[in-house]
mmCIF file of C-alpha atoms and ligand atoms in Angstrom:
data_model
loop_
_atom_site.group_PDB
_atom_site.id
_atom_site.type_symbol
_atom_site.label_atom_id
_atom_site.label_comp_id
_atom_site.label_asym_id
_atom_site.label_seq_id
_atom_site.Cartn_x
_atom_site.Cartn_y
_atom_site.Cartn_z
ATOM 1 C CA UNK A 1 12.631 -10.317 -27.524
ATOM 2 C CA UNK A 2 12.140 -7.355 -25.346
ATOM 3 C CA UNK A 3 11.598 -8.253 -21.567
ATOM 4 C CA UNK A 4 10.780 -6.756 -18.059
ATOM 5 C CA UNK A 5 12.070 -8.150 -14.831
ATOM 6 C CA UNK A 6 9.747 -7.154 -12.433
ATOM 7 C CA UNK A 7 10.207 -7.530 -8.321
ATOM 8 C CA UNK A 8 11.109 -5.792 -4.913
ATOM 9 C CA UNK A 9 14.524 -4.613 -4.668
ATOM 10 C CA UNK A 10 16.793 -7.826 -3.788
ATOM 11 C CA UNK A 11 14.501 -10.313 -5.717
ATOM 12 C CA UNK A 12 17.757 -10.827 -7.990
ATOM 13 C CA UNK A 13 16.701 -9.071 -11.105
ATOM 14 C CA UNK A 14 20.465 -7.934 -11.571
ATOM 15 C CA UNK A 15 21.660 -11.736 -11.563
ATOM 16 C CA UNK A 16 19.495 -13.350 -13.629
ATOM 17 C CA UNK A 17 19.459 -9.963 -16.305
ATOM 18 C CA UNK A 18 23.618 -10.435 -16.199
ATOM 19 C CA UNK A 19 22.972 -14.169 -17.050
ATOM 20 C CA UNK A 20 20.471 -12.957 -20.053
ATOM 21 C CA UNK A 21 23.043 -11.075 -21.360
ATOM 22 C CA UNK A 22 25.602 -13.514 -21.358
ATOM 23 C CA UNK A 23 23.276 -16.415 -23.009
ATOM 24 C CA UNK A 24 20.928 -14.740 -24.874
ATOM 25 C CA UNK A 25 23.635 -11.344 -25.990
ATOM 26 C CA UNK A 26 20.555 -9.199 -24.866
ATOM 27 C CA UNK A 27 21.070 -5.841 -23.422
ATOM 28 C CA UNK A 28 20.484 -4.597 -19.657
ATOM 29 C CA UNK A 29 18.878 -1.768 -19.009
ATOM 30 C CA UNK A 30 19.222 -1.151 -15.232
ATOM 31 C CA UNK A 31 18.129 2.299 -14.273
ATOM 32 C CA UNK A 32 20.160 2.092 -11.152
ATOM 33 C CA UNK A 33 23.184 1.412 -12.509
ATOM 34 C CA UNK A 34 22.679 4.603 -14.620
ATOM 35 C CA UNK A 35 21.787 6.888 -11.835
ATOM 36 C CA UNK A 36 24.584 5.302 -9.565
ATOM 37 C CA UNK A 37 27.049 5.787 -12.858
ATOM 38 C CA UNK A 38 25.308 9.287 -12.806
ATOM 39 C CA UNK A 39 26.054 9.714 -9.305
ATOM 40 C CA UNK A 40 29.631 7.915 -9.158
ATOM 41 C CA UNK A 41 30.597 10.607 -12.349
ATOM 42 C CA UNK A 42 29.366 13.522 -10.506
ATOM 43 C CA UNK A 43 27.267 15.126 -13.399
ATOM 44 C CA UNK A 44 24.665 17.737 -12.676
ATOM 45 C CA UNK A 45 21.769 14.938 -12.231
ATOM 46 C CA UNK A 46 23.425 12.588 -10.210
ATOM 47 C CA UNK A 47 24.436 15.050 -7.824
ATOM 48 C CA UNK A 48 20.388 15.882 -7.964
ATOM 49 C CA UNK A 49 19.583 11.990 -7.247
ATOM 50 C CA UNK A 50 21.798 11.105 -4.840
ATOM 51 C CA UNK A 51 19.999 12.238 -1.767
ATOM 52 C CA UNK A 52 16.929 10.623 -3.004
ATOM 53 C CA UNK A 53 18.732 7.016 -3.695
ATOM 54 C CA UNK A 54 20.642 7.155 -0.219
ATOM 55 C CA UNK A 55 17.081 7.236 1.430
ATOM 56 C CA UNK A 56 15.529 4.734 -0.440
ATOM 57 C CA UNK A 57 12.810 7.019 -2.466
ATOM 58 C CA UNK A 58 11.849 6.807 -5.811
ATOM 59 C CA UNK A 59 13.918 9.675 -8.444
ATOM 60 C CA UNK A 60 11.512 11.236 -10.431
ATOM 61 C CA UNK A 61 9.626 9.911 -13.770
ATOM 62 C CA UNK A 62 11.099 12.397 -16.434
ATOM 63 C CA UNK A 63 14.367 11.485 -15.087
ATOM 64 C CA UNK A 64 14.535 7.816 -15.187
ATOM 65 C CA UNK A 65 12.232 8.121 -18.704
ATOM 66 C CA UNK A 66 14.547 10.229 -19.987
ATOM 67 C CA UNK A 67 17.619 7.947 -19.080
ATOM 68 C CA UNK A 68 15.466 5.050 -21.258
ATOM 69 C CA UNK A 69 14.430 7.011 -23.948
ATOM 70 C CA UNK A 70 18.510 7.431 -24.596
ATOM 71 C CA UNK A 71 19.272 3.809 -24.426
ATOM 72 C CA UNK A 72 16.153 2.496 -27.047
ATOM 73 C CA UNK A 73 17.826 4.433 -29.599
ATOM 74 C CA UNK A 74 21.029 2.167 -29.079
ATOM 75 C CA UNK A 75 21.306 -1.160 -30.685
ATOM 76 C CA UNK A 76 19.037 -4.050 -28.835
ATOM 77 C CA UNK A 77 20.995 -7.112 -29.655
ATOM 78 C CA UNK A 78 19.072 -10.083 -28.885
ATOM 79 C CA UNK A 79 16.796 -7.708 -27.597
ATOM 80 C CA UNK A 80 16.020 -5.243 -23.937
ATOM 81 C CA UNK A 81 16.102 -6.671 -20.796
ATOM 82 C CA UNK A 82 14.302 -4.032 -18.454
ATOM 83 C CA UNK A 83 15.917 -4.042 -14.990
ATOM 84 C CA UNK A 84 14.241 -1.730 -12.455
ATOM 85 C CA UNK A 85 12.509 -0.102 -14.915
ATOM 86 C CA UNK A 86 9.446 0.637 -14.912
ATOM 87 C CA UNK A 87 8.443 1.169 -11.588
ATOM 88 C CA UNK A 88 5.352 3.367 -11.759
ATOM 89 C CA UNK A 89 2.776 3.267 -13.729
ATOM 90 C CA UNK A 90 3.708 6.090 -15.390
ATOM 91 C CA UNK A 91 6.688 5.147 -16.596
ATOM 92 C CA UNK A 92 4.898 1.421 -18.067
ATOM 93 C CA UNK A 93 2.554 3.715 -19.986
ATOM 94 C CA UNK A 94 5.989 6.063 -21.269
ATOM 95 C CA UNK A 95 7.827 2.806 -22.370
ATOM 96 C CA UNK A 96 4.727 1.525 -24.106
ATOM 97 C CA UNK A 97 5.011 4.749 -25.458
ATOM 98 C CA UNK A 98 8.602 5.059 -26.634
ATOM 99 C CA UNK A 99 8.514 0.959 -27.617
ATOM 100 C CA UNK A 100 6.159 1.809 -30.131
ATOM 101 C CA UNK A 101 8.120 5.047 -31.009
ATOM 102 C CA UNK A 102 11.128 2.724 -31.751
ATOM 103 C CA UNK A 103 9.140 0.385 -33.973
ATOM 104 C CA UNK A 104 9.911 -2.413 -31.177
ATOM 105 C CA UNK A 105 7.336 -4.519 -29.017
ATOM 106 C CA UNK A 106 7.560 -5.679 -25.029
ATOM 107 C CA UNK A 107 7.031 -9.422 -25.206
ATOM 108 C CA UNK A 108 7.350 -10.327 -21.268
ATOM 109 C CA UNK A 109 6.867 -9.088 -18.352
ATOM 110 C CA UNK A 110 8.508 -11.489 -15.829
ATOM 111 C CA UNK A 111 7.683 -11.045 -12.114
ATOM 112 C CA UNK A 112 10.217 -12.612 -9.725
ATOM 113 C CA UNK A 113 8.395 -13.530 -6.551
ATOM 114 C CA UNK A 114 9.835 -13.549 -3.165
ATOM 115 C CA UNK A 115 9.397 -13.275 0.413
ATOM 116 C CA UNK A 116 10.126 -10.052 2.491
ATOM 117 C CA UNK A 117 12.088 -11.740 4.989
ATOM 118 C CA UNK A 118 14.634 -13.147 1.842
ATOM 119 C CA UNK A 119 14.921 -9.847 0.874
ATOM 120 C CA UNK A 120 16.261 -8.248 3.758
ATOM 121 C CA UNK A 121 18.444 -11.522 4.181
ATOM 122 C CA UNK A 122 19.921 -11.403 0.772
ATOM 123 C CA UNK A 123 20.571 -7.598 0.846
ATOM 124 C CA UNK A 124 22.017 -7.456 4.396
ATOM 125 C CA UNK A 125 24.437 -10.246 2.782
ATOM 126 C CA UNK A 126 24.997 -8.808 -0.360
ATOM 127 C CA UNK A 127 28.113 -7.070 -2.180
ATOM 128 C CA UNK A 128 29.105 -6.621 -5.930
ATOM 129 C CA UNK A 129 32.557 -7.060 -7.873
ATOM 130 C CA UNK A 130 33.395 -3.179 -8.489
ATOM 131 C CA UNK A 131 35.167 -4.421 -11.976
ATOM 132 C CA UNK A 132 32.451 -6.527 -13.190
ATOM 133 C CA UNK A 133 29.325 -6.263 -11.262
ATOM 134 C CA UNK A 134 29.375 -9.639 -10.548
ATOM 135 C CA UNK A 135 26.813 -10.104 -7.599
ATOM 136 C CA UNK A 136 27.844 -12.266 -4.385
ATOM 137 C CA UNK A 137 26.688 -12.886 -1.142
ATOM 138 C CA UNK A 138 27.943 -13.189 2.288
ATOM 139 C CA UNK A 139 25.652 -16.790 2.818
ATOM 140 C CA UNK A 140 24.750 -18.465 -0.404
ATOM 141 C CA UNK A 141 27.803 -17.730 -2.735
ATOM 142 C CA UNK A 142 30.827 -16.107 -0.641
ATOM 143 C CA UNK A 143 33.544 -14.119 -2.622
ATOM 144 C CA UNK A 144 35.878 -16.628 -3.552
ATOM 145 C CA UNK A 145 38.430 -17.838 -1.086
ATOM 146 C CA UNK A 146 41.586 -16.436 -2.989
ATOM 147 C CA UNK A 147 39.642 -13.023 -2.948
ATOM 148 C CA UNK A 148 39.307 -12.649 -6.590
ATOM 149 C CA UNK A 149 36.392 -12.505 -8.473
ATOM 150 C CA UNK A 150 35.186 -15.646 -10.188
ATOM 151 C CA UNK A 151 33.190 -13.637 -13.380
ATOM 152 C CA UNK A 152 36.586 -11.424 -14.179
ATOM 153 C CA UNK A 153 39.512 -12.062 -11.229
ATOM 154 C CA UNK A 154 38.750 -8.750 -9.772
ATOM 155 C CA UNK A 155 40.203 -7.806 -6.249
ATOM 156 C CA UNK A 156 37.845 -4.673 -5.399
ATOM 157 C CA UNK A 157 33.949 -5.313 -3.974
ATOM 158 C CA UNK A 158 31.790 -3.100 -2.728
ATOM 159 C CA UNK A 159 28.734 -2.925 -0.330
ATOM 160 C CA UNK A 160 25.894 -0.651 -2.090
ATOM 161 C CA UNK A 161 25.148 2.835 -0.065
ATOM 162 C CA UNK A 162 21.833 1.966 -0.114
ATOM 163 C CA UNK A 163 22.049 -1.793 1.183
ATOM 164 C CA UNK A 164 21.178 -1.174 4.509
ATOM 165 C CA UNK A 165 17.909 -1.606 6.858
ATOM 166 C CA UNK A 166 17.106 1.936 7.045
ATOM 167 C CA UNK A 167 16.971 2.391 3.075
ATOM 168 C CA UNK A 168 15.620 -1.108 2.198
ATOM 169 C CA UNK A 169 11.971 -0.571 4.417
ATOM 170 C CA UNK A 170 12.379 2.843 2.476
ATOM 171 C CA UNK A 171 12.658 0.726 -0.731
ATOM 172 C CA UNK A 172 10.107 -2.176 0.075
ATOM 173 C CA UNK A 173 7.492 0.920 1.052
ATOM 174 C CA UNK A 174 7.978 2.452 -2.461
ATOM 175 C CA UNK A 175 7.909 -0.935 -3.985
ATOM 176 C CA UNK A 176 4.368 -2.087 -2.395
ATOM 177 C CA UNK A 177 3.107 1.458 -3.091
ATOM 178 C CA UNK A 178 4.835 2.233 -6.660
ATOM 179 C CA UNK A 179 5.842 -0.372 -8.290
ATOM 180 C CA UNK A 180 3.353 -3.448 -7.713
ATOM 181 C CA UNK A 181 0.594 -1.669 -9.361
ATOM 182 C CA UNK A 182 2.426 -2.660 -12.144
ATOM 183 C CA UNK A 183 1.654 -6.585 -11.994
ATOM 184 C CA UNK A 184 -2.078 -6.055 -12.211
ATOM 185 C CA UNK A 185 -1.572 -3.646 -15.213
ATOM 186 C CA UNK A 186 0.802 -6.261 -17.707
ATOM 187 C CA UNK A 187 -1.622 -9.009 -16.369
ATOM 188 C CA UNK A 188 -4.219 -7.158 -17.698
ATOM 189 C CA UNK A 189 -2.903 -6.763 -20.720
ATOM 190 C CA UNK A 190 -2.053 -10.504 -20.469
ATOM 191 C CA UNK A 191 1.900 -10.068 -20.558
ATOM 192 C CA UNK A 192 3.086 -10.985 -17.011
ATOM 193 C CA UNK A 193 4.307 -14.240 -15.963
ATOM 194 C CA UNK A 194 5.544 -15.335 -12.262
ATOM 195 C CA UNK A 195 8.896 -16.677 -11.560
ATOM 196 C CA UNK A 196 9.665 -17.914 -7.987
ATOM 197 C CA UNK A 197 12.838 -16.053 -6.907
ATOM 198 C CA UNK A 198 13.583 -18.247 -3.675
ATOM 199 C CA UNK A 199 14.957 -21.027 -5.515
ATOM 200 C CA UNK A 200 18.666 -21.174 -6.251
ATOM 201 C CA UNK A 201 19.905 -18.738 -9.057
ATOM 202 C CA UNK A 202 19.898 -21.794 -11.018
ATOM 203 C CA UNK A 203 16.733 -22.861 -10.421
ATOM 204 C CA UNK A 204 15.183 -19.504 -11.332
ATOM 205 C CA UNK A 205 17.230 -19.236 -14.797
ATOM 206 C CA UNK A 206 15.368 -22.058 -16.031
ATOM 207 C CA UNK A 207 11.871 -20.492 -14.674
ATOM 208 C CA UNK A 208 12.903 -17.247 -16.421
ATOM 209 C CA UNK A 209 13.355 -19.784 -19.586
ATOM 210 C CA UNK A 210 10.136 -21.698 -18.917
ATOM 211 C CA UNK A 211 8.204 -18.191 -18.889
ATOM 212 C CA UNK A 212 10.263 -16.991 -22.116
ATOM 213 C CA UNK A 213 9.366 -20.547 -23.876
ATOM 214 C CA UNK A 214 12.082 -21.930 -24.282
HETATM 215 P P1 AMP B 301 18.020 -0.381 -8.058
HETATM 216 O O1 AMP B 301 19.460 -0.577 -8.369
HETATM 217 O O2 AMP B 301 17.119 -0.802 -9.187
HETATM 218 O O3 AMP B 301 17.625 -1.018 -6.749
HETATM 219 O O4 AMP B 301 17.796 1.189 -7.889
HETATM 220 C C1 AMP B 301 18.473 1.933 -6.904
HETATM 221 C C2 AMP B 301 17.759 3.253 -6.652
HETATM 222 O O5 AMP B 301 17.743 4.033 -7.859
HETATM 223 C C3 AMP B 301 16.288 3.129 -6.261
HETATM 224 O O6 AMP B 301 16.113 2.905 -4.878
HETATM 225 C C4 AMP B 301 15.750 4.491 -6.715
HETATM 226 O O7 AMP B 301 16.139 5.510 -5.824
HETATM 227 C C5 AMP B 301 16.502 4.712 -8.012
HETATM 228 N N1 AMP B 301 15.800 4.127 -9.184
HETATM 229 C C6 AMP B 301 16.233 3.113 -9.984
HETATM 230 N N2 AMP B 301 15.361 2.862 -10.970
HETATM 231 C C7 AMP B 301 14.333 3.727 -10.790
HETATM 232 C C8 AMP B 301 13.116 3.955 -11.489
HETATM 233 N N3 AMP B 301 12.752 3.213 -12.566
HETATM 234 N N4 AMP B 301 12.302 4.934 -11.031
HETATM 235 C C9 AMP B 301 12.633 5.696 -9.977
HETATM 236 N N5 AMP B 301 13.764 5.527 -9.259
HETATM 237 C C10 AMP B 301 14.621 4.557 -9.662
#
């Protein structure tokens, strides 16, 4: 099963993909981990990106189509989990495109709903284990007392460049002008269901199970 998580930047698309991997050994496909990767290796296009990402903009199509087109021709497990990808309508047509290129099929497209005032909340709050990527935050689930990571016993977190008010109205602007195009289009095509992303991450696994049926 091939799926898209769909929703503004802080909706926790990265937690509940990380939990799809784990219990359902399906691969994540997060474009911004690439392009931070990208960035963090210093190769020609992350040096190109970097600006862009700091400020909250989009990085162009061919780019983050290009970084997907690699990845399909990997081995899909129990199947794609799309993660920030797509985010124009552009790039849904491309990856209809290269899908059928591969001989593979999108089965969901799973929008995770929440309010603006959450997100800021959660991604004021929020920092990641630099070994693992598991996700924590500062008010609903602290970095462990002892300081070591509860996924992998890592010591290091970080705070994403890009996790501040500044970028994040950058982010929610390209999000409400990009990217939600893209929930009329899969309903159209009768693919999109709505998960509501306020709940606790618990709650919203087993909405994210609901909508896959099962
Ligand atoms: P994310 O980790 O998904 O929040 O992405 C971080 C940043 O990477 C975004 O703010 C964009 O600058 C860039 N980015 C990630 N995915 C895409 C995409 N599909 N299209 C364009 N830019 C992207």
């Amino acid at each position: 099963m091939n799926i898209i998580l769909l929703g503004p930047p802080g909706a926790g698309k990265g937690t509940q993909a990380r939990h799809l991997v784990e219990t359902r050994n399906m691969v994540q496909l997060s474009t911004g981990d690439m392009l931070r990767e990208a960035k963090d290796s210093g190769t020609e296009m992350g040096k190109m990106v970097a600006d862009v990402m700091a400020r909250g903009d989009l990085v162009t199509d061919e780019i983050v189509i290009g970084l997907i087109r690699e990845k399909l021709e990997g081995d899909n497990k129990g199947g794609f989990i799309f993660d920030g990808f797509p985010r124009t309508l552009e790039q849904a047509d491309a990856l209809s495109r290269l899908m059928a290129d591969e001989g593979q099929t999108l089965d969901a497209v799973i929008e995770m709903r929440v309010d603006d005032e959450a997100l800021v909340a959660r991604i004021t709050a929020r920092s990641t284990c630099a070994s693992c990527g598991e996700v924590y935050n500062d008010n609903t689930k602290p970095i462990p007392a002892d300081g070591k990571c509860s996924n992998c016993g890592g010591t290091e977190f970080t705070r994403r460049a890009d996790d501040n008010e500044e970028s994040l109205k950058t982010r929610l602007m390209a999000y409400y002008k990009q990217t939600s195009p893209l929930i009329g289009y899969y309903y159209a095509k009768d693919m999109l269901s709505v998960v509501n992303g306020l709940g606790a991450i618990e709650d919203v696994q087993r909405g994210i199970s609901e909508a896959l049926g099962s």
